[in-house]
Coordinates of N, CA and C and ligand atoms in Angstrom, one line a residue:
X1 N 62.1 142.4 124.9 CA 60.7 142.5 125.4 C 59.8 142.8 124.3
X2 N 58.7 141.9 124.0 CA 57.8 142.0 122.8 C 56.9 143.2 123.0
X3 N 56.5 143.1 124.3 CA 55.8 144.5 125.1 C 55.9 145.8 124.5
X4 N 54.8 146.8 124.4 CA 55.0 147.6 124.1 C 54.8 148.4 125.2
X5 N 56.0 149.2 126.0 CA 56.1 149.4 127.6 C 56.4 151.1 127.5
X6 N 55.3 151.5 128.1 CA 54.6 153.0 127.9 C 53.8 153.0 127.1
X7 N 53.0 152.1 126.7 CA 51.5 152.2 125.9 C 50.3 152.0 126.9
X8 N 49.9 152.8 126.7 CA 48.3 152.5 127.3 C 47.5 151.5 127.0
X9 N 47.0 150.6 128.0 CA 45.9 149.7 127.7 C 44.6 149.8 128.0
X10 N 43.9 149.5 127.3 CA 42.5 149.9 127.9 C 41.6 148.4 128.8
X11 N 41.5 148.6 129.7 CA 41.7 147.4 130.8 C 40.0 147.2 130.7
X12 N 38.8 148.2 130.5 CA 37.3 147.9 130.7 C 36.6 149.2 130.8
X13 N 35.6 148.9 130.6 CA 34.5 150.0 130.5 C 33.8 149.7 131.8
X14 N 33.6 151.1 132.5 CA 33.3 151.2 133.9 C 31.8 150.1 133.7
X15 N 31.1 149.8 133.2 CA 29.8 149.2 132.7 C 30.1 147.3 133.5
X16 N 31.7 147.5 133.2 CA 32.1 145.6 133.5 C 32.2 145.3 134.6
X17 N 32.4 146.6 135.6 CA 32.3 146.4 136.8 C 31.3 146.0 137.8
X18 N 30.7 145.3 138.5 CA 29.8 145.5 139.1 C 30.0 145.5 140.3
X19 N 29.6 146.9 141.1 CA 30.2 147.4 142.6 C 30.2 146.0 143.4
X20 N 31.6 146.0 143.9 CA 32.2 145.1 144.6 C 32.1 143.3 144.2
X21 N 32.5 143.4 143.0 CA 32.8 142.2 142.8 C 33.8 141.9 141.7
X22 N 34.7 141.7 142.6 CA 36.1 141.7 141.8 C 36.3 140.8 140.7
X23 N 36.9 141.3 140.0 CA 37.6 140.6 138.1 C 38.8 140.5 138.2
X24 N 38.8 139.1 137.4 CA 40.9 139.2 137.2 C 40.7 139.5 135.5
X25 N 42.1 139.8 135.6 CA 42.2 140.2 133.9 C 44.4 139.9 134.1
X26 N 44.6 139.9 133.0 CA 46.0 139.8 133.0 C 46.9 140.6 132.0
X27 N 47.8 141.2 132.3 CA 48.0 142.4 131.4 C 49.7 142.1 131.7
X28 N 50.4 142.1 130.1 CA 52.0 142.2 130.2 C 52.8 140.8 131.0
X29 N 51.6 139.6 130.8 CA 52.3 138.9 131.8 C 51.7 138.3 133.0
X30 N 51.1 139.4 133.5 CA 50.6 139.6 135.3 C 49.3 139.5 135.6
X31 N 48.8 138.6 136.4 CA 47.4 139.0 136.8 C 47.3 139.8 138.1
X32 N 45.6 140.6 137.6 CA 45.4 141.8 138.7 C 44.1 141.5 139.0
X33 N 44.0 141.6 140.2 CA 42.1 142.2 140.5 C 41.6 143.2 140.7
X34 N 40.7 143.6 139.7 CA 39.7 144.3 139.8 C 39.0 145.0 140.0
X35 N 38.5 145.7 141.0 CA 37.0 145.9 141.4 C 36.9 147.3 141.7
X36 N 35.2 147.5 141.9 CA 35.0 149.2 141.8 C 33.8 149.0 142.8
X37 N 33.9 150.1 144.1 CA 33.8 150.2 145.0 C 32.3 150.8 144.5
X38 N 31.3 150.9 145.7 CA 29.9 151.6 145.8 C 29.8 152.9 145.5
X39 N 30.9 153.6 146.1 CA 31.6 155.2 145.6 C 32.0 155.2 144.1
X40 N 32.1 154.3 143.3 CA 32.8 154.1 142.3 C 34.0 154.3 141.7
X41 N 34.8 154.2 143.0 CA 36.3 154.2 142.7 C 36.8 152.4 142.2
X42 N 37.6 152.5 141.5 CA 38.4 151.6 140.9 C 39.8 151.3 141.5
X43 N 39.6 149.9 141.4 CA 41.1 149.9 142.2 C 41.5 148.6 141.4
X44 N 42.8 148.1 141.5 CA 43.8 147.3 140.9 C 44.7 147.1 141.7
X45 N 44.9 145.4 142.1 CA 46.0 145.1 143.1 C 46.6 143.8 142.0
X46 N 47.4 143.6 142.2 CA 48.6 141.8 142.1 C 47.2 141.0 142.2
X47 N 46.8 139.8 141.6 CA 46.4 139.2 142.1 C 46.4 137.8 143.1
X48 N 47.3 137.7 143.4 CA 48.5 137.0 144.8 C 48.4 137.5 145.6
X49 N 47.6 136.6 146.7 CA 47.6 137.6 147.9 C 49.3 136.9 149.1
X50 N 49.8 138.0 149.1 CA 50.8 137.7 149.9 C 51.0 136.7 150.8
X51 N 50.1 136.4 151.7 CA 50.2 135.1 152.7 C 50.7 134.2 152.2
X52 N 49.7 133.1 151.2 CA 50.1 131.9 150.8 C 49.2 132.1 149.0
X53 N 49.5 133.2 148.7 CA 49.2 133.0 147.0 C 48.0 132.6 146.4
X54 N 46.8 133.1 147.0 CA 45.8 132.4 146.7 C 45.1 133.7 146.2
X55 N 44.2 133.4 144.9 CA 43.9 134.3 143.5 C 42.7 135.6 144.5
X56 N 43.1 136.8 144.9 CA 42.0 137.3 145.6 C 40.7 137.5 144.4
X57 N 40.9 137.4 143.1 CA 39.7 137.9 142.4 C 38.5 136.7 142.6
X58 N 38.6 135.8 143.7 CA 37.8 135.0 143.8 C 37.6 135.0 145.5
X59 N 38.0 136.4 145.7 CA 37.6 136.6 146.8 C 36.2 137.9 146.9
X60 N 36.4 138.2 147.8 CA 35.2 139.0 148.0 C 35.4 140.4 148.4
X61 N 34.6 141.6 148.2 CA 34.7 142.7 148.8 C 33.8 143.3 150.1
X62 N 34.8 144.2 150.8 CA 34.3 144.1 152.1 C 33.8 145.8 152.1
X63 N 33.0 146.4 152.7 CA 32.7 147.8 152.5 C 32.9 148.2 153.6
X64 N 34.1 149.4 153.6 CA 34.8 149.9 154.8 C 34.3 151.0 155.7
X65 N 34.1 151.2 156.9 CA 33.5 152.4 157.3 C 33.4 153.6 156.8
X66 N 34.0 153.9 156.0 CA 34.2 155.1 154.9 C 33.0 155.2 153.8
X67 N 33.3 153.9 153.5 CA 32.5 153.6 152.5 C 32.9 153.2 151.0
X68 N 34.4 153.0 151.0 CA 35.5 152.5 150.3 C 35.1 151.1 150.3
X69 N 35.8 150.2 149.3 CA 36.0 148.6 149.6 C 37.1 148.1 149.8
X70 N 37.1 147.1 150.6 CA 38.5 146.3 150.2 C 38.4 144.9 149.7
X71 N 39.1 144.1 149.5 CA 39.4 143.1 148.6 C 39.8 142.1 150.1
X72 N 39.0 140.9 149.8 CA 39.2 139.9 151.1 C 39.1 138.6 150.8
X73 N 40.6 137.8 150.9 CA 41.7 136.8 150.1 C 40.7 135.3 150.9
X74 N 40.0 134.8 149.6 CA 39.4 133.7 149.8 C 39.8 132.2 150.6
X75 N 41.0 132.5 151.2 CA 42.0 131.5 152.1 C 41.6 131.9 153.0
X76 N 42.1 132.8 153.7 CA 42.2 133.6 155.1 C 41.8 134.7 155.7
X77 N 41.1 135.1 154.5 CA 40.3 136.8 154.7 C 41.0 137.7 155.2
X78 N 42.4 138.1 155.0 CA 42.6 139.2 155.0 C 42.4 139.8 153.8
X79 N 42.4 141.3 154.7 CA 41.2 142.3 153.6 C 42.5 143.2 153.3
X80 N 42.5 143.6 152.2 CA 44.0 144.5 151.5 C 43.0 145.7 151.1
X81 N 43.4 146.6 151.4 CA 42.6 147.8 150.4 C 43.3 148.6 149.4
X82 N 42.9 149.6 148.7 CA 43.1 149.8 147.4 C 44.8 150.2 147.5
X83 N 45.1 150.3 149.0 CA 46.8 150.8 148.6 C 47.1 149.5 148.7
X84 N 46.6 148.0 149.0 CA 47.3 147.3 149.5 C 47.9 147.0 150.5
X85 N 47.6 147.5 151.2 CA 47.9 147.4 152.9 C 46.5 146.5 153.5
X86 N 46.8 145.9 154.4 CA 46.1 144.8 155.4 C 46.1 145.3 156.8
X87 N 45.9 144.6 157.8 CA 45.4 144.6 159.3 C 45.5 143.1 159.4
X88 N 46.6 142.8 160.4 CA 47.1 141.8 160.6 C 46.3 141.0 162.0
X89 N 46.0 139.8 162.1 CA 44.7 139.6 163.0 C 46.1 140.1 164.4
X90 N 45.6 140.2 165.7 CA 45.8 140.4 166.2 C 46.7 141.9 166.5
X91 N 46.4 142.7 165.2 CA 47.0 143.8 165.3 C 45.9 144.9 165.2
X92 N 46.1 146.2 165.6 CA 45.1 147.1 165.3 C 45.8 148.3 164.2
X93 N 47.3 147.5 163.9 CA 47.7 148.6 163.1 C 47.9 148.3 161.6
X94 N 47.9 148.9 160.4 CA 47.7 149.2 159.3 C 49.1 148.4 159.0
X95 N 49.1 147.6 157.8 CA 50.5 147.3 157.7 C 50.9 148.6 156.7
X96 N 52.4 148.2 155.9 CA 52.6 148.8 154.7 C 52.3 148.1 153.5
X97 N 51.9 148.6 152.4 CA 51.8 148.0 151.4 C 52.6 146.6 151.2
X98 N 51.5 146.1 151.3 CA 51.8 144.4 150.8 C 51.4 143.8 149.5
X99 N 51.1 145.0 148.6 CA 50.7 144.2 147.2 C 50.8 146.0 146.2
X100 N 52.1 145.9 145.5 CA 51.8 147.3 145.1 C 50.4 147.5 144.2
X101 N 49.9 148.6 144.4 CA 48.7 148.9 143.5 C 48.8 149.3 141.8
X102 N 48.0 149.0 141.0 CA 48.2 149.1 139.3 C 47.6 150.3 139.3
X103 N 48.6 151.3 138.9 CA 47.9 152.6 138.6 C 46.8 152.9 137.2
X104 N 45.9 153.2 137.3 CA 44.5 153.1 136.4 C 44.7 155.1 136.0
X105 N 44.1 154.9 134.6 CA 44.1 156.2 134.5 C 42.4 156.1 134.1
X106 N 41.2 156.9 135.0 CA 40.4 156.6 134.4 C 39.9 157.8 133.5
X107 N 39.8 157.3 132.1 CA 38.7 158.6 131.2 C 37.8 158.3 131.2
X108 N 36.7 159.4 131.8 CA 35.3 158.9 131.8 C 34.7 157.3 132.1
X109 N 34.3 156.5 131.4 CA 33.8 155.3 131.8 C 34.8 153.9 131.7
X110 N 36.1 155.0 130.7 CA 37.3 153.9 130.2 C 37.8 153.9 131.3
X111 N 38.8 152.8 131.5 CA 40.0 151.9 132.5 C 40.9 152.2 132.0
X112 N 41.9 152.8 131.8 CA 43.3 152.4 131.2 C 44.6 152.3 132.4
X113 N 45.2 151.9 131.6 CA 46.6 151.6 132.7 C 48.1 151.8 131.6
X114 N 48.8 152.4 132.3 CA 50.3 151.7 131.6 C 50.8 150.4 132.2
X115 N 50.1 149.7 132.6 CA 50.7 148.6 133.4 C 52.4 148.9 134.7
X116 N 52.4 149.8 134.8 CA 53.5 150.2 135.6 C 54.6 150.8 135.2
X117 N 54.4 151.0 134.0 CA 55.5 151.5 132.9 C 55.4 153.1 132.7
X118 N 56.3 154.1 132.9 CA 56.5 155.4 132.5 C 55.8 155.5 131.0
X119 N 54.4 156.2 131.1 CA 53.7 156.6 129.8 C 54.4 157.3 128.6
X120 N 54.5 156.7 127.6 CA 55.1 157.0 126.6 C 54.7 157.9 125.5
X121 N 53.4 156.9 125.0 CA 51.9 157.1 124.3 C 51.1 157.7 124.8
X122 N 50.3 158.2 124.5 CA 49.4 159.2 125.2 C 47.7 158.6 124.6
X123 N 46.8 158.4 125.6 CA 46.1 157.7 125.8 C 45.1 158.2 124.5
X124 N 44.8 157.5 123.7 CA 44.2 157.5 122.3 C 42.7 158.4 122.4
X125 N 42.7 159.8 122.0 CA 41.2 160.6 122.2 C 40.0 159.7 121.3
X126 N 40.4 158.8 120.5 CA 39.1 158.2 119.5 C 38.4 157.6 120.6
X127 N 38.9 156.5 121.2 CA 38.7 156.1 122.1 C 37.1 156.9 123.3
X128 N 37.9 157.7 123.2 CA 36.6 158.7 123.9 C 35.7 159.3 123.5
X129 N 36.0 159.4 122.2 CA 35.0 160.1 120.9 C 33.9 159.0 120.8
X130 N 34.3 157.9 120.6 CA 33.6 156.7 120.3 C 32.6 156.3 121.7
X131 N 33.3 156.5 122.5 CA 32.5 155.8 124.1 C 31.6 156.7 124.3
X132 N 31.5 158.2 123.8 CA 30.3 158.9 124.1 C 29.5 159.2 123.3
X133 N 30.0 158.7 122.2 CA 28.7 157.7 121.4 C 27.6 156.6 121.1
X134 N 28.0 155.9 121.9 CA 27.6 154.8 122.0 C 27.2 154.6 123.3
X135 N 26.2 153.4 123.5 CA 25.7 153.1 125.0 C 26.0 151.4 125.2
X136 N 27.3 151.6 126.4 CA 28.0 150.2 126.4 C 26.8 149.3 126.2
X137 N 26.9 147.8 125.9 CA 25.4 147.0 126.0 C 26.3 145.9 126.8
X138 N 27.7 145.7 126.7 CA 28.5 144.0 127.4 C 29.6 144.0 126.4
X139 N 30.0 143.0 126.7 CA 31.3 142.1 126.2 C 31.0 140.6 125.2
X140 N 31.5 140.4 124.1 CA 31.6 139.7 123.3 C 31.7 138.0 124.2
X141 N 33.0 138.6 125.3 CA 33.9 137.3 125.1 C 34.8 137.8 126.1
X142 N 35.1 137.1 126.9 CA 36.3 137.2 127.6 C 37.5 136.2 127.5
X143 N 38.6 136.5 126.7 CA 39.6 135.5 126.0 C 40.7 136.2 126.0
X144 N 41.9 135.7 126.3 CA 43.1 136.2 126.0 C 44.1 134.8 125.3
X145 N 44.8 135.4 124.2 CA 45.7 134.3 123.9 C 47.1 134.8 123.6
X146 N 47.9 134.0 123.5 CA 49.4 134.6 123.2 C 49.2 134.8 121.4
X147 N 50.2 136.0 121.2 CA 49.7 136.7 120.0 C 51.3 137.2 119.7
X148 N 51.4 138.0 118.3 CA 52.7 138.5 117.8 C 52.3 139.1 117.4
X149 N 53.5 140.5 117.8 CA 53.0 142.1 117.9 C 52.0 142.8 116.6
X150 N 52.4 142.3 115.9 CA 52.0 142.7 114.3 C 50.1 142.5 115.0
X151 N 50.1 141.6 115.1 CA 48.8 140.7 114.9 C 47.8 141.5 116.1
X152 N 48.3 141.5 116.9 CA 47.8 142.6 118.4 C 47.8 144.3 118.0
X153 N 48.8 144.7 116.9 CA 48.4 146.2 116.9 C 47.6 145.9 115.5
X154 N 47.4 144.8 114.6 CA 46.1 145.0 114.0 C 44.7 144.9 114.8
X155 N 44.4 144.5 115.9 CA 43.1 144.2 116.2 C 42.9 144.6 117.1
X156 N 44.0 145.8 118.0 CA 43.6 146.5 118.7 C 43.5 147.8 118.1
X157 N 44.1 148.2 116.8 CA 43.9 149.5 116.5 C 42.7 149.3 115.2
X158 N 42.3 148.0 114.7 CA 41.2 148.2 113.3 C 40.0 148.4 114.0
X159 N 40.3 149.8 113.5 CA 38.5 150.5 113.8 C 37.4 149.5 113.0
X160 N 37.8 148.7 112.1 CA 37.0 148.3 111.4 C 36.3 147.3 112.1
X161 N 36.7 147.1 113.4 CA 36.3 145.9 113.9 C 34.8 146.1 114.3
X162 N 34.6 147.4 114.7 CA 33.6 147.9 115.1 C 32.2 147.4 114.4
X163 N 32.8 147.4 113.1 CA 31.6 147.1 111.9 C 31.2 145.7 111.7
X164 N 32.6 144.6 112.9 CA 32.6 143.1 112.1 C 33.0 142.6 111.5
X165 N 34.0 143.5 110.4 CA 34.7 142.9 109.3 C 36.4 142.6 109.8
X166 N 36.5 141.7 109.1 CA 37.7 141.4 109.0 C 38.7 141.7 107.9
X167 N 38.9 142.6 106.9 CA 39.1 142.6 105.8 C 40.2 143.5 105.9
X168 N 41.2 143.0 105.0 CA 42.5 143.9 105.0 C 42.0 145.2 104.9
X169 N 43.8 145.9 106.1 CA 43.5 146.7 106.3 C 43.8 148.1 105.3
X170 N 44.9 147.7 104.7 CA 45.5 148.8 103.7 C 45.1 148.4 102.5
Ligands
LIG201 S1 46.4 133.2 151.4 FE1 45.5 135.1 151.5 S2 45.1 135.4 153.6 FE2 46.1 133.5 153.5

């Protein structure tokens, strides 16, 4: 496994969210959706919605009597909420989880996740040092490519990047 399984990932800055409008992103493999609720809870489900496999991040969010969201599968509109459980048409009862949830560890405005893996690493304090200095402004780019480990823990850990440079690092 190339993976580095018990590492924390940093999945978004609460800023990328915009209440109830779900994101896919893909982490270890897997895609997940997204989304952060009006209350501004964050949630993370599979992106496969159980029925017939169709991507919910291009579905829509529904705002629950509570005031929670759920996530509602652009085929068939069932609505999953943050545990992943649905309401089956003709039922009034709650199923069981039908899509396990991606456990998020949120620090302040960061997203992280171990992707489902027993935490190993311990979620990086710079990280947070840095985010309450700064005032998020967006995203560059949204791109993922297949990469070799070397190459991923240089450009996830060069602080230099910050500055733009690219320049060796030792
Ligand atoms: S594929 Fe999602 S409800 Fe049918």
């Amino acid at each position: 496994m190339e993976h580095l399984q018990g590492s924390p990932w940093l999945l978004a800055h609460r800023a990328m969210l915009k209440p109830n409008q779900p994101q896919k992103f893909a982490l270890l493999g897997q895609d997940y959706v997204l989304w952060q609720d009006p209350q501004g809870t964050i949630a993370a489900l599979p992106n496969a919605c159980p029925h017939m496999g169709a991507m919910l991040s291009e579905g829509w969010c529904v705002t629950q009597p509570e005031g929670s969201s759920a996530i509602a599968c652009p085929f068939h509109a069932l609505e999953f909420d943050r545990q992943g459980r649905t309401i089956l048409p003709g039922s009034s009862k709650q199923t069981k989880a039908l899509l396990p949830p991606l456990e998020l560890v949120i620090q302040g405005d960061l997203i992280w996740t171990y992707g489902g893996y027993e935490p190993k690493v311990p979620i990086p304090e710079l990280m947070n040092a840095i985010a309450a200095e700064y005032e998020f402004i967006g995203v560059t780019g949204e791109r993922s490519m297949p990469t070799d480990i070397l190459s991923l823990l240089l450009n996830m850990h060069d602080y230099n990047h910050q500055n733009g440079t690219h320049r060796e690092l030792f």
